Amino acid sequence: MKRYNLFPLMALLCLLSFSCSTEQIDEQAHDTASEVAAPQAKQIEIEILELINNYRLSEGQNALQEMNIIKSQAYSHTDYMIAQSNVSHDNFSERSSFLINNAGALNVSENVAYGYSSAESVVNAWINSPGHRDVMLGNFTNFDISAEMDNQGKWYYTNIFIKK
């Protein structure tokens, strides 16, 4: 076989050896999106977690432990709500699945809120809402929160609870 006949064959072999599939790219992108790093806790977040634990204790429930992997999911969702300018539980099943698979969660719930300017006001709103109160008092072991301000100074909150 002549050399010039081998060149196309070698080029094809190299191309096939070094290409990657879209499935691998999509999986990598999904994994990165699910593993958003959680920022350091803000004072308002610390206060909210303390108020929720104090409320749980006053109602005969156990105090919950913070968990950074939960905060990463809460943070990602809060940023999503700000980008959408809408409070929602969109993509909750993805956050839940991630926490089941990566944090050992058996059960996952969340509360979201918008516009409350203090830890006390958002926790009181959740206490005064039967559905949100039920989540706060649920059979959970861990929780965390993200509180982020949009560019107009309004707070968005995502509070996620898990049972391990």
mmCIF file of C-alpha atoms in Angstrom:
data_model
loop_
_atom_site.group_PDB
_atom_site.id
_atom_site.type_symbol
_atom_site.label_atom_id
_atom_site.label_comp_id
_atom_site.label_asym_id
_atom_site.label_seq_id
_atom_site.Cartn_x
_atom_site.Cartn_y
_atom_site.Cartn_z
ATOM 1 C CA MET A 1 0.000 0.000 0.000
ATOM 2 C CA LYS A 2 1.372 3.446 -0.892
ATOM 3 C CA ARG A 3 1.923 6.101 1.766
ATOM 4 C CA TYR A 4 -0.603 8.555 0.377
ATOM 5 C CA ASN A 5 -3.282 5.838 0.696
ATOM 6 C CA LEU A 6 -2.472 5.352 4.401
ATOM 7 C CA PHE A 7 -2.865 9.025 5.323
ATOM 8 C CA PRO A 8 -6.710 9.158 5.133
ATOM 9 C CA LEU A 9 -6.930 5.897 7.060
ATOM 10 C CA MET A 10 -4.617 7.208 9.814
ATOM 11 C CA ALA A 11 -6.523 10.513 9.981
ATOM 12 C CA LEU A 12 -9.811 8.651 10.410
ATOM 13 C CA LEU A 13 -8.313 6.431 13.110
ATOM 14 C CA CYS A 14 -7.040 9.495 15.026
ATOM 15 C CA LEU A 15 -10.359 11.266 14.702
ATOM 16 C CA LEU A 16 -12.250 8.282 16.093
ATOM 17 C CA SER A 17 -9.750 7.818 18.927
ATOM 18 C CA PHE A 18 -9.945 11.382 20.230
ATOM 19 C CA SER A 19 -13.598 12.335 19.825
ATOM 20 C CA CYS A 20 -16.120 12.273 22.655
ATOM 21 C CA SER A 21 -19.840 11.645 22.646
ATOM 22 C CA THR A 22 -22.501 14.181 23.509
ATOM 23 C CA GLU A 23 -23.715 11.876 26.279
ATOM 24 C CA GLN A 24 -20.409 12.313 28.099
ATOM 25 C CA ILE A 25 -20.557 16.078 27.673
ATOM 26 C CA ASP A 26 -24.172 16.238 28.872
ATOM 27 C CA GLU A 27 -23.415 14.080 31.923
ATOM 28 C CA GLN A 28 -20.464 16.271 32.862
ATOM 29 C CA ALA A 29 -22.519 19.450 32.483
ATOM 30 C CA HIS A 30 -25.346 17.990 34.603
ATOM 31 C CA ASP A 31 -22.961 16.856 37.340
ATOM 32 C CA THR A 32 -21.353 20.295 37.514
ATOM 33 C CA ALA A 33 -24.728 22.027 37.703
ATOM 34 C CA SER A 34 -25.843 19.734 40.532
ATOM 35 C CA GLU A 35 -22.701 20.341 42.559
ATOM 36 C CA VAL A 36 -22.908 24.102 42.923
ATOM 37 C CA ALA A 37 -20.649 25.217 45.722
ATOM 38 C CA ALA A 38 -22.467 26.783 48.636
ATOM 39 C CA PRO A 39 -21.344 30.233 49.745
ATOM 40 C CA GLN A 40 -20.540 31.020 53.345
ATOM 41 C CA ALA A 41 -23.656 31.510 55.484
ATOM 42 C CA LYS A 42 -25.034 35.045 55.753
ATOM 43 C CA GLN A 43 -26.218 36.414 59.089
ATOM 44 C CA ILE A 44 -29.855 36.290 57.959
ATOM 45 C CA GLU A 45 -29.481 32.593 57.053
ATOM 46 C CA ILE A 46 -27.936 31.766 60.435
ATOM 47 C CA GLU A 47 -30.787 33.586 62.170
ATOM 48 C CA ILE A 48 -33.447 31.748 60.128
ATOM 49 C CA LEU A 49 -31.952 28.347 60.944
ATOM 50 C CA GLU A 50 -31.774 29.249 64.651
ATOM 51 C CA LEU A 51 -35.371 30.492 64.654
ATOM 52 C CA ILE A 52 -36.595 27.318 62.937
ATOM 53 C CA ASN A 53 -34.710 25.102 65.389
ATOM 54 C CA ASN A 54 -36.023 27.119 68.358
ATOM 55 C CA TYR A 55 -39.561 26.744 67.001
ATOM 56 C CA ARG A 56 -39.098 23.002 66.450
ATOM 57 C CA LEU A 57 -37.800 22.583 70.021
ATOM 58 C CA SER A 58 -40.747 24.582 71.425
ATOM 59 C CA GLU A 59 -43.078 22.183 69.595
ATOM 60 C CA GLY A 60 -41.346 19.058 70.954
ATOM 61 C CA GLN A 61 -39.373 18.277 67.790
ATOM 62 C CA ASN A 62 -35.640 17.631 67.433
ATOM 63 C CA ALA A 63 -33.220 20.347 66.360
ATOM 64 C CA LEU A 64 -31.915 19.917 62.822
ATOM 65 C CA GLN A 65 -28.292 19.891 61.717
ATOM 66 C CA GLU A 66 -27.029 22.045 58.869
ATOM 67 C CA MET A 67 -25.570 20.303 55.844
ATOM 68 C CA ASN A 68 -23.488 22.056 53.177
ATOM 69 C CA ILE A 69 -24.699 19.808 50.340
ATOM 70 C CA ILE A 70 -28.266 20.893 51.141
ATOM 71 C CA LYS A 71 -27.187 24.538 51.125
ATOM 72 C CA SER A 72 -25.660 24.068 47.670
ATOM 73 C CA GLN A 73 -29.018 22.904 46.304
ATOM 74 C CA ALA A 74 -30.906 25.685 48.091
ATOM 75 C CA TYR A 75 -28.441 28.270 46.775
ATOM 76 C CA SER A 76 -28.779 27.013 43.208
ATOM 77 C CA HIS A 77 -32.579 27.182 43.403
ATOM 78 C CA THR A 78 -32.624 30.643 44.959
ATOM 79 C CA ASP A 79 -30.437 31.942 42.137
ATOM 80 C CA TYR A 80 -32.801 30.271 39.666
ATOM 81 C CA MET A 81 -35.826 32.018 41.227
ATOM 82 C CA ILE A 82 -34.045 35.378 41.077
ATOM 83 C CA ALA A 83 -33.161 34.824 37.406
ATOM 84 C CA GLN A 84 -36.820 33.941 36.693
ATOM 85 C CA SER A 85 -38.194 36.757 38.931
ATOM 86 C CA ASN A 86 -40.578 34.132 40.286
ATOM 87 C CA VAL A 87 -40.938 32.168 43.512
ATOM 88 C CA SER A 88 -41.444 28.500 42.710
ATOM 89 C CA HIS A 89 -40.678 24.883 43.444
ATOM 90 C CA ASP A 90 -39.534 24.369 39.833
ATOM 91 C CA ASN A 91 -37.154 21.420 39.418
ATOM 92 C CA PHE A 92 -37.780 20.209 42.970
ATOM 93 C CA SER A 93 -37.631 16.600 41.829
ATOM 94 C CA GLU A 94 -34.064 17.184 40.562
ATOM 95 C CA ARG A 95 -32.965 18.701 43.895
ATOM 96 C CA SER A 96 -34.671 15.883 45.758
ATOM 97 C CA SER A 97 -33.051 13.187 43.614
ATOM 98 C CA PHE A 98 -29.650 14.812 44.003
ATOM 99 C CA LEU A 99 -29.990 14.829 47.806
ATOM 100 C CA ILE A 100 -31.261 11.248 47.870
ATOM 101 C CA ASN A 101 -28.323 10.096 45.748
ATOM 102 C CA ASN A 102 -25.583 12.275 47.258
ATOM 103 C CA ALA A 103 -26.616 13.074 50.825
ATOM 104 C CA GLY A 104 -28.349 9.846 51.818
ATOM 105 C CA ALA A 105 -31.740 11.539 52.110
ATOM 106 C CA LEU A 106 -34.779 9.327 52.580
ATOM 107 C CA ASN A 107 -37.232 12.234 52.402
ATOM 108 C CA VAL A 108 -36.883 15.801 51.093
ATOM 109 C CA SER A 109 -39.105 18.892 51.446
ATOM 110 C CA GLU A 110 -38.662 22.599 50.921
ATOM 111 C CA ASN A 111 -40.140 25.968 51.745
ATOM 112 C CA VAL A 112 -39.621 29.006 49.520
ATOM 113 C CA ALA A 113 -40.435 32.657 50.049
ATOM 114 C CA TYR A 114 -39.919 36.116 48.593
ATOM 115 C CA GLY A 115 -39.860 39.686 49.822
ATOM 116 C CA TYR A 116 -39.485 39.247 53.578
ATOM 117 C CA SER A 117 -36.789 41.582 54.880
ATOM 118 C CA SER A 118 -35.824 39.826 58.111
ATOM 119 C CA ALA A 119 -35.315 36.341 59.482
ATOM 120 C CA GLU A 120 -38.215 36.812 61.910
ATOM 121 C CA SER A 121 -40.643 37.898 59.206
ATOM 122 C CA VAL A 122 -39.982 34.961 56.875
ATOM 123 C CA VAL A 123 -40.042 32.370 59.685
ATOM 124 C CA ASN A 124 -43.260 33.859 61.106
ATOM 125 C CA ALA A 125 -44.846 33.722 57.639
ATOM 126 C CA TRP A 126 -43.932 30.031 57.364
ATOM 127 C CA ILE A 127 -45.250 29.343 60.895
ATOM 128 C CA ASN A 128 -48.549 31.043 60.023
ATOM 129 C CA SER A 129 -49.008 28.971 56.852
ATOM 130 C CA PRO A 130 -50.243 25.435 57.645
ATOM 131 C CA GLY A 131 -48.389 23.781 54.744
ATOM 132 C CA HIS A 132 -45.097 25.549 55.445
ATOM 133 C CA ARG A 133 -45.453 24.920 59.184
ATOM 134 C CA ASP A 134 -45.986 21.203 58.536
ATOM 135 C CA VAL A 135 -42.719 21.108 56.589
ATOM 136 C CA MET A 136 -40.858 22.985 59.357
ATOM 137 C CA LEU A 137 -42.169 20.536 61.967
ATOM 138 C CA GLY A 138 -41.725 17.419 59.808
ATOM 139 C CA ASN A 139 -39.707 14.312 60.627
ATOM 140 C CA PHE A 140 -36.333 15.572 59.395
ATOM 141 C CA THR A 141 -32.711 15.382 60.539
ATOM 142 C CA ASN A 142 -30.949 18.038 58.461
ATOM 143 C CA PHE A 143 -31.671 21.315 56.743
ATOM 144 C CA ASP A 144 -30.131 24.399 55.251
ATOM 145 C CA ILE A 145 -31.153 27.619 53.585
ATOM 146 C CA SER A 146 -30.182 30.131 50.965
ATOM 147 C CA ALA A 147 -31.240 33.761 51.239
ATOM 148 C CA GLU A 148 -30.240 35.929 48.298
ATOM 149 C CA MET A 149 -31.126 39.484 47.371
ATOM 150 C CA ASP A 150 -32.072 40.432 43.819
ATOM 151 C CA ASN A 151 -30.839 43.616 42.127
ATOM 152 C CA GLN A 152 -33.862 45.527 43.476
ATOM 153 C CA GLY A 153 -33.112 44.647 47.093
ATOM 154 C CA LYS A 154 -35.793 41.957 47.500
ATOM 155 C CA TRP A 155 -34.908 38.728 49.323
ATOM 156 C CA TYR A 156 -35.592 35.256 47.931
ATOM 157 C CA TYR A 157 -35.411 32.177 50.188
ATOM 158 C CA THR A 158 -35.104 28.428 49.666
ATOM 159 C CA ASN A 159 -35.159 26.259 52.799
ATOM 160 C CA ILE A 160 -34.614 22.525 52.218
ATOM 161 C CA PHE A 161 -35.198 19.768 54.793
ATOM 162 C CA ILE A 162 -34.085 16.130 54.597
ATOM 163 C CA LYS A 163 -34.530 12.987 56.656
ATOM 164 C CA LYS A 164 -31.480 10.713 56.707
#
